[in-house]
Amino acid sequence: MTQRKGEKPTISIQEHMAIDVCPGPIQPIKQISDYFPRYPRGLPPAAPHQAGHIGPLRSALSTSSAAASATTAAESDRPNEDNPDRACAGAAASSPAVRRDEEPDVEGYDSDDSTTLGTLEFSLQYDQENNALHCTINKAKGLKPMDHNGLSDPYVKLHLLPGASKANKLRTKTLHNTLNPVWSETLTYYGITDEDMVRKTLRISVCDEDKFRHNEFIGETRIPLKKLKPNQIKNFNNCLEKQLPVNKTEDKSLEERGRIMISLKYNTQKSCLVVGIIRCAHLAAMDANGFSDPYVKTYLKPDENKKSKHKTAVKKKTLNPEFNEEFCYDIKYADLTKKTLEVTVWDYDIGKSNDFIGGVSLGINANGERLKHWFDCLKNKDKKIERWHTLTNELPGSLND
């Protein structure tokens, strides 16, 4: 090709892209990623290369500092390079494979999955002789911050499922401005039967108390009571979980409203049934102050003469009243198989109708623990038989206060 005087030499675009400013054989122009390698998020930097020859493009999988030193070494050793095109092809084939296998799926990432709610240390003991469940809340660690200061005001509340209501809710004190609270507090459920230990689940929730708005839920854990052995302490250190749904399909007529301890004894000398109202526990709060003024009424049905009604004294402002009162019903032993004992608990109010809290029926038409208690009384004359029973919001019979 001849070139006229005064004309600039023409260079094709192919030749222009192949020219390297450094002397030596023509090399492919390096990509920007060769100097600034991009690693998948979360992967550690590649291990440094061992001493030896380093190709100009193999530094793409090392750190940026190693890439700079490798580039310097490559420029000095470039005349001795065996086949740079083969090295380029190998690096281009292997690099995308590494990124495809190790780069995390950012779009499918759920931030809540890695957010810890904290752990809770507690212990449970079923006192079979006294029908009590002792729940000792020890401490929590690493709770999720709920307040603007990066802390929380945590407390623990307990529910027995099924039948969760205000009647069976217990709670600890509130500890302020901490993510690692230490309560060392024991909460006790009274009136827990062997039947409860088979079918009940204890729900333990950790919440954050707020003065000017609703308290916030942090996390919970649930323990089936059948995991506990009688009279043995079992320790737990559980991770808190998100709030699980409560079964809303339960029969509302069987909503628990507390527990009542009743004693039965048939006195053969006096030919009478002695009914003892001992105490109640975890009654539903019926007043605005969060308490009730409970008293108990008993009926022996059928009551043709309307003379079987007995009533205890009123206990003011309590959900765990102790009555320790006994009532006698003159009745032949043979007639007990035809009778039903109805026990109801009421909240006393001045100036308006008293509120029904809960009731229970014992007799041949009952079932479960209520039927067993009645039969035990019939089989064991002159012996006092005490049992805890669950109160429901179903009014036995058609009783008027």
PDB file of N, CA and C in Angstrom, residues 153-205:
ATOM      1  N   ASP A 153     -38.516  -3.308  76.785  1.00  0.00           N
ATOM      2  CA  ASP A 153     -39.023  -3.399  78.163  1.00  0.00           C
ATOM      3  C   ASP A 153     -39.779  -4.719  78.271  1.00  0.00           C
ATOM      4  N   PRO A 154     -39.058  -5.845  78.389  1.00  0.00           N
ATOM      5  CA  PRO A 154     -39.696  -7.152  78.225  1.00  0.00           C
ATOM      6  C   PRO A 154     -40.388  -7.674  79.483  1.00  0.00           C
ATOM      7  N   TYR A 155     -41.425  -8.455  79.241  1.00  0.00           N
ATOM      8  CA  TYR A 155     -42.085  -9.253  80.263  1.00  0.00           C
ATOM      9  C   TYR A 155     -42.548 -10.553  79.617  1.00  0.00           C
ATOM     10  N   VAL A 156     -42.884 -11.544  80.441  1.00  0.00           N
ATOM     11  CA  VAL A 156     -43.302 -12.858  79.954  1.00  0.00           C
ATOM     12  C   VAL A 156     -44.731 -13.123  80.416  1.00  0.00           C
ATOM     13  N   LYS A 157     -45.544 -13.641  79.521  1.00  0.00           N
ATOM     14  CA  LYS A 157     -46.899 -14.040  79.895  1.00  0.00           C
ATOM     15  C   LYS A 157     -47.129 -15.491  79.478  1.00  0.00           C
ATOM     16  N   LEU A 158     -47.971 -16.174  80.273  1.00  0.00           N
ATOM     17  CA  LEU A 158     -48.246 -17.590  80.071  1.00  0.00           C
ATOM     18  C   LEU A 158     -49.725 -17.791  79.759  1.00  0.00           C
ATOM     19  N   HIS A 159     -50.008 -18.739  78.872  1.00  0.00           N
ATOM     20  CA  HIS A 159     -51.365 -19.181  78.579  1.00  0.00           C
ATOM     21  C   HIS A 159     -51.379 -20.702  78.498  1.00  0.00           C
ATOM     22  N   LEU A 160     -52.509 -21.295  78.885  1.00  0.00           N
ATOM     23  CA  LEU A 160     -52.719 -22.720  78.682  1.00  0.00           C
ATOM     24  C   LEU A 160     -53.658 -22.905  77.501  1.00  0.00           C
ATOM     25  N   LEU A 161     -53.215 -23.701  76.516  1.00  0.00           N
ATOM     26  CA  LEU A 161     -54.002 -23.970  75.323  1.00  0.00           C
ATOM     27  C   LEU A 161     -54.439 -25.433  75.308  1.00  0.00           C
ATOM     28  N   PRO A 162     -55.624 -25.768  74.789  1.00  0.00           N
ATOM     29  CA  PRO A 162     -56.663 -24.844  74.324  1.00  0.00           C
ATOM     30  C   PRO A 162     -57.400 -24.196  75.492  1.00  0.00           C
ATOM     31  N   GLY A 163     -58.158 -23.163  75.160  1.00  0.00           N
ATOM     32  CA  GLY A 163     -58.922 -22.459  76.183  1.00  0.00           C
ATOM     33  C   GLY A 163     -58.238 -21.219  76.683  1.00  0.00           C
ATOM     34  N   ALA A 164     -57.357 -20.627  75.857  1.00  0.00           N
ATOM     35  CA  ALA A 164     -56.640 -19.429  76.289  1.00  0.00           C
ATOM     36  C   ALA A 164     -57.618 -18.291  76.537  1.00  0.00           C
ATOM     37  N   SER A 165     -57.517 -17.667  77.683  1.00  0.00           N
ATOM     38  CA  SER A 165     -58.362 -16.527  78.023  1.00  0.00           C
ATOM     39  C   SER A 165     -57.691 -15.778  79.154  1.00  0.00           C
ATOM     40  N   LYS A 166     -58.290 -14.670  79.563  1.00  0.00           N
ATOM     41  CA  LYS A 166     -57.743 -13.913  80.679  1.00  0.00           C
ATOM     42  C   LYS A 166     -57.755 -14.718  81.967  1.00  0.00           C
ATOM     43  N   ALA A 167     -58.623 -15.738  82.012  1.00  0.00           N
ATOM     44  CA  ALA A 167     -58.737 -16.527  83.233  1.00  0.00           C
ATOM     45  C   ALA A 167     -57.471 -17.328  83.516  1.00  0.00           C
ATOM     46  N   ASN A 168     -56.775 -17.769  82.488  1.00  0.00           N
ATOM     47  CA  ASN A 168     -55.586 -18.596  82.733  1.00  0.00           C
ATOM     48  C   ASN A 168     -54.304 -17.910  82.274  1.00  0.00           C
ATOM     49  N   LYS A 169     -54.311 -16.572  82.254  1.00  0.00           N
ATOM     50  CA  LYS A 169     -53.101 -15.836  81.878  1.00  0.00           C
ATOM     51  C   LYS A 169     -52.320 -15.437  83.125  1.00  0.00           C
ATOM     52  N   LEU A 170     -51.033 -15.738  83.116  1.00  0.00           N
ATOM     53  CA  LEU A 170     -50.111 -15.299  84.167  1.00  0.00           C
ATOM     54  C   LEU A 170     -49.003 -14.500  83.502  1.00  0.00           C
ATOM     55  N   ARG A 171     -48.405 -13.564  84.239  1.00  0.00           N
ATOM     56  CA  ARG A 171     -47.326 -12.762  83.666  1.00  0.00           C
ATOM     57  C   ARG A 171     -46.318 -12.369  84.730  1.00  0.00           C
ATOM     58  N   THR A 172     -45.101 -12.136  84.261  1.00  0.00           N
ATOM     59  CA  THR A 172     -44.021 -11.698  85.140  1.00  0.00           C
ATOM     60  C   THR A 172     -44.040 -10.182  85.266  1.00  0.00           C
ATOM     61  N   LYS A 173     -43.134  -9.666  86.051  1.00  0.00           N
ATOM     62  CA  LYS A 173     -42.925  -8.223  86.113  1.00  0.00           C
ATOM     63  C   LYS A 173     -42.210  -7.762  84.843  1.00  0.00           C
ATOM     64  N   THR A 174     -42.246  -6.464  84.593  1.00  0.00           N
ATOM     65  CA  THR A 174     -41.577  -5.872  83.430  1.00  0.00           C
ATOM     66  C   THR A 174     -40.203  -5.348  83.827  1.00  0.00           C
ATOM     67  N   LEU A 175     -39.201  -5.687  83.028  1.00  0.00           N
ATOM     68  CA  LEU A 175     -37.842  -5.168  83.225  1.00  0.00           C
ATOM     69  C   LEU A 175     -37.555  -4.165  82.107  1.00  0.00           C
ATOM     70  N   HIS A 176     -37.066  -2.995  82.464  1.00  0.00           N
ATOM     71  CA  HIS A 176     -36.954  -1.895  81.508  1.00  0.00           C
ATOM     72  C   HIS A 176     -35.546  -1.778  80.919  1.00  0.00           C
ATOM     73  N   ASN A 177     -35.514  -1.382  79.644  1.00  0.00           N
ATOM     74  CA  ASN A 177     -34.280  -1.036  78.921  1.00  0.00           C
ATOM     75  C   ASN A 177     -33.236  -2.153  78.984  1.00  0.00           C
ATOM     76  N   THR A 178     -33.605  -3.313  78.490  1.00  0.00           N
ATOM     77  CA  THR A 178     -32.662  -4.427  78.467  1.00  0.00           C
ATOM     78  C   THR A 178     -33.045  -5.401  77.368  1.00  0.00           C
ATOM     79  N   LEU A 179     -32.033  -6.051  76.807  1.00  0.00           N
ATOM     80  CA  LEU A 179     -32.229  -7.132  75.857  1.00  0.00           C
ATOM     81  C   LEU A 179     -31.841  -8.474  76.454  1.00  0.00           C
ATOM     82  N   ASN A 180     -31.358  -8.452  77.696  1.00  0.00           N
ATOM     83  CA  ASN A 180     -30.950  -9.672  78.402  1.00  0.00           C
ATOM     84  C   ASN A 180     -31.545  -9.674  79.813  1.00  0.00           C
ATOM     85  N   PRO A 181     -32.866  -9.726  79.913  1.00  0.00           N
ATOM     86  CA  PRO A 181     -33.509  -9.617  81.229  1.00  0.00           C
ATOM     87  C   PRO A 181     -33.333 -10.879  82.068  1.00  0.00           C
ATOM     88  N   VAL A 182     -33.288 -10.684  83.377  1.00  0.00           N
ATOM     89  CA  VAL A 182     -33.223 -11.791  84.339  1.00  0.00           C
ATOM     90  C   VAL A 182     -34.399 -11.627  85.295  1.00  0.00           C
ATOM     91  N   TRP A 183     -35.389 -12.520  85.184  1.00  0.00           N
ATOM     92  CA  TRP A 183     -36.578 -12.430  86.015  1.00  0.00           C
ATOM     93  C   TRP A 183     -36.447 -13.269  87.293  1.00  0.00           C
ATOM     94  N   SER A 184     -36.046 -14.537  87.155  1.00  0.00           N
ATOM     95  CA  SER A 184     -35.977 -15.473  88.291  1.00  0.00           C
ATOM     96  C   SER A 184     -37.296 -15.452  89.070  1.00  0.00           C
ATOM     97  N   GLU A 185     -38.375 -15.626  88.339  1.00  0.00           N
ATOM     98  CA  GLU A 185     -39.720 -15.501  88.906  1.00  0.00           C
ATOM     99  C   GLU A 185     -40.501 -16.783  88.625  1.00  0.00           C
ATOM    100  N   THR A 186     -41.216 -17.283  89.647  1.00  0.00           N
ATOM    101  CA  THR A 186     -41.999 -18.503  89.517  1.00  0.00           C
ATOM    102  C   THR A 186     -43.488 -18.172  89.479  1.00  0.00           C
ATOM    103  N   LEU A 187     -44.155 -18.641  88.428  1.00  0.00           N
ATOM    104  CA  LEU A 187     -45.596 -18.491  88.265  1.00  0.00           C
ATOM    105  C   LEU A 187     -46.236 -19.872  88.378  1.00  0.00           C
ATOM    106  N   THR A 188     -47.355 -19.966  89.078  1.00  0.00           N
ATOM    107  CA  THR A 188     -47.958 -21.268  89.375  1.00  0.00           C
ATOM    108  C   THR A 188     -49.405 -21.315  88.913  1.00  0.00           C
ATOM    109  N   TYR A 189     -49.714 -22.396  88.176  1.00  0.00           N
ATOM    110  CA  TYR A 189     -51.096 -22.717  87.834  1.00  0.00           C
ATOM    111  C   TYR A 189     -51.615 -23.739  88.843  1.00  0.00           C
ATOM    112  N   TYR A 190     -52.757 -23.445  89.444  1.00  0.00           N
ATOM    113  CA  TYR A 190     -53.384 -24.377  90.372  1.00  0.00           C
ATOM    114  C   TYR A 190     -54.552 -25.082  89.692  1.00  0.00           C
ATOM    115  N   GLY A 191     -54.860 -26.262  90.203  1.00  0.00           N
ATOM    116  CA  GLY A 191     -55.979 -27.015  89.647  1.00  0.00           C
ATOM    117  C   GLY A 191     -55.651 -27.753  88.372  1.00  0.00           C
ATOM    118  N   ILE A 192     -54.385 -28.078  88.150  1.00  0.00           N
ATOM    119  CA  ILE A 192     -53.976 -28.806  86.958  1.00  0.00           C
ATOM    120  C   ILE A 192     -54.160 -30.304  87.206  1.00  0.00           C
ATOM    121  N   THR A 193     -54.925 -30.952  86.368  1.00  0.00           N
ATOM    122  CA  THR A 193     -55.220 -32.378  86.529  1.00  0.00           C
ATOM    123  C   THR A 193     -54.358 -33.213  85.578  1.00  0.00           C
ATOM    124  N   ASP A 194     -54.391 -34.522  85.789  1.00  0.00           N
ATOM    125  CA  ASP A 194     -53.668 -35.429  84.890  1.00  0.00           C
ATOM    126  C   ASP A 194     -54.227 -35.344  83.477  1.00  0.00           C
ATOM    127  N   GLU A 195     -55.521 -35.085  83.368  1.00  0.00           N
ATOM    128  CA  GLU A 195     -56.120 -34.919  82.048  1.00  0.00           C
ATOM    129  C   GLU A 195     -55.564 -33.685  81.352  1.00  0.00           C
ATOM    130  N   ASP A 196     -55.359 -32.611  82.110  1.00  0.00           N
ATOM    131  CA  ASP A 196     -54.763 -31.404  81.530  1.00  0.00           C
ATOM    132  C   ASP A 196     -53.353 -31.675  81.024  1.00  0.00           C
ATOM    133  N   MET A 197     -52.610 -32.484  81.768  1.00  0.00           N
ATOM    134  CA  MET A 197     -51.228 -32.761  81.387  1.00  0.00           C
ATOM    135  C   MET A 197     -51.144 -33.543  80.078  1.00  0.00           C
ATOM    136  N   VAL A 198     -52.210 -34.199  79.710  1.00  0.00           N
ATOM    137  CA  VAL A 198     -52.211 -34.972  78.469  1.00  0.00           C
ATOM    138  C   VAL A 198     -52.596 -34.098  77.277  1.00  0.00           C
ATOM    139  N   ARG A 199     -53.577 -33.196  77.468  1.00  0.00           N
ATOM    140  CA  ARG A 199     -54.127 -32.476  76.315  1.00  0.00           C
ATOM    141  C   ARG A 199     -53.740 -31.008  76.239  1.00  0.00           C
ATOM    142  N   LYS A 200     -53.122 -30.460  77.279  1.00  0.00           N
ATOM    143  CA  LYS A 200     -52.835 -29.026  77.306  1.00  0.00           C
ATOM    144  C   LYS A 200     -51.429 -28.715  76.792  1.00  0.00           C
ATOM    145  N   THR A 201     -51.281 -27.493  76.293  1.00  0.00           N
ATOM    146  CA  THR A 201     -49.985 -26.964  75.855  1.00  0.00           C
ATOM    147  C   THR A 201     -49.763 -25.615  76.524  1.00  0.00           C
ATOM    148  N   LEU A 202     -48.568 -25.411  77.059  1.00  0.00           N
ATOM    149  CA  LEU A 202     -48.228 -24.142  77.687  1.00  0.00           C
ATOM    150  C   LEU A 202     -47.608 -23.217  76.650  1.00  0.00           C
ATOM    151  N   ARG A 203     -48.216 -22.059  76.494  1.00  0.00           N
ATOM    152  CA  ARG A 203     -47.708 -21.049  75.567  1.00  0.00           C
ATOM    153  C   ARG A 203     -46.997 -19.966  76.367  1.00  0.00           C
ATOM    154  N   ILE A 204     -45.713 -19.746  76.085  1.00  0.00           N
ATOM    155  CA  ILE A 204     -44.901 -18.752  76.780  1.00  0.00           C
ATOM    156  C   ILE A 204     -44.520 -17.669  75.779  1.00  0.00           C
ATOM    157  N   SER A 205     -44.989 -16.455  76.033  1.00  0.00           N
ATOM    158  CA  SER A 205     -44.754 -15.337  75.114  1.00  0.00           C
ATOM    159  C   SER A 205     -43.908 -14.268  75.796  1.00  0.00           C
TER     160      SER A 205
END
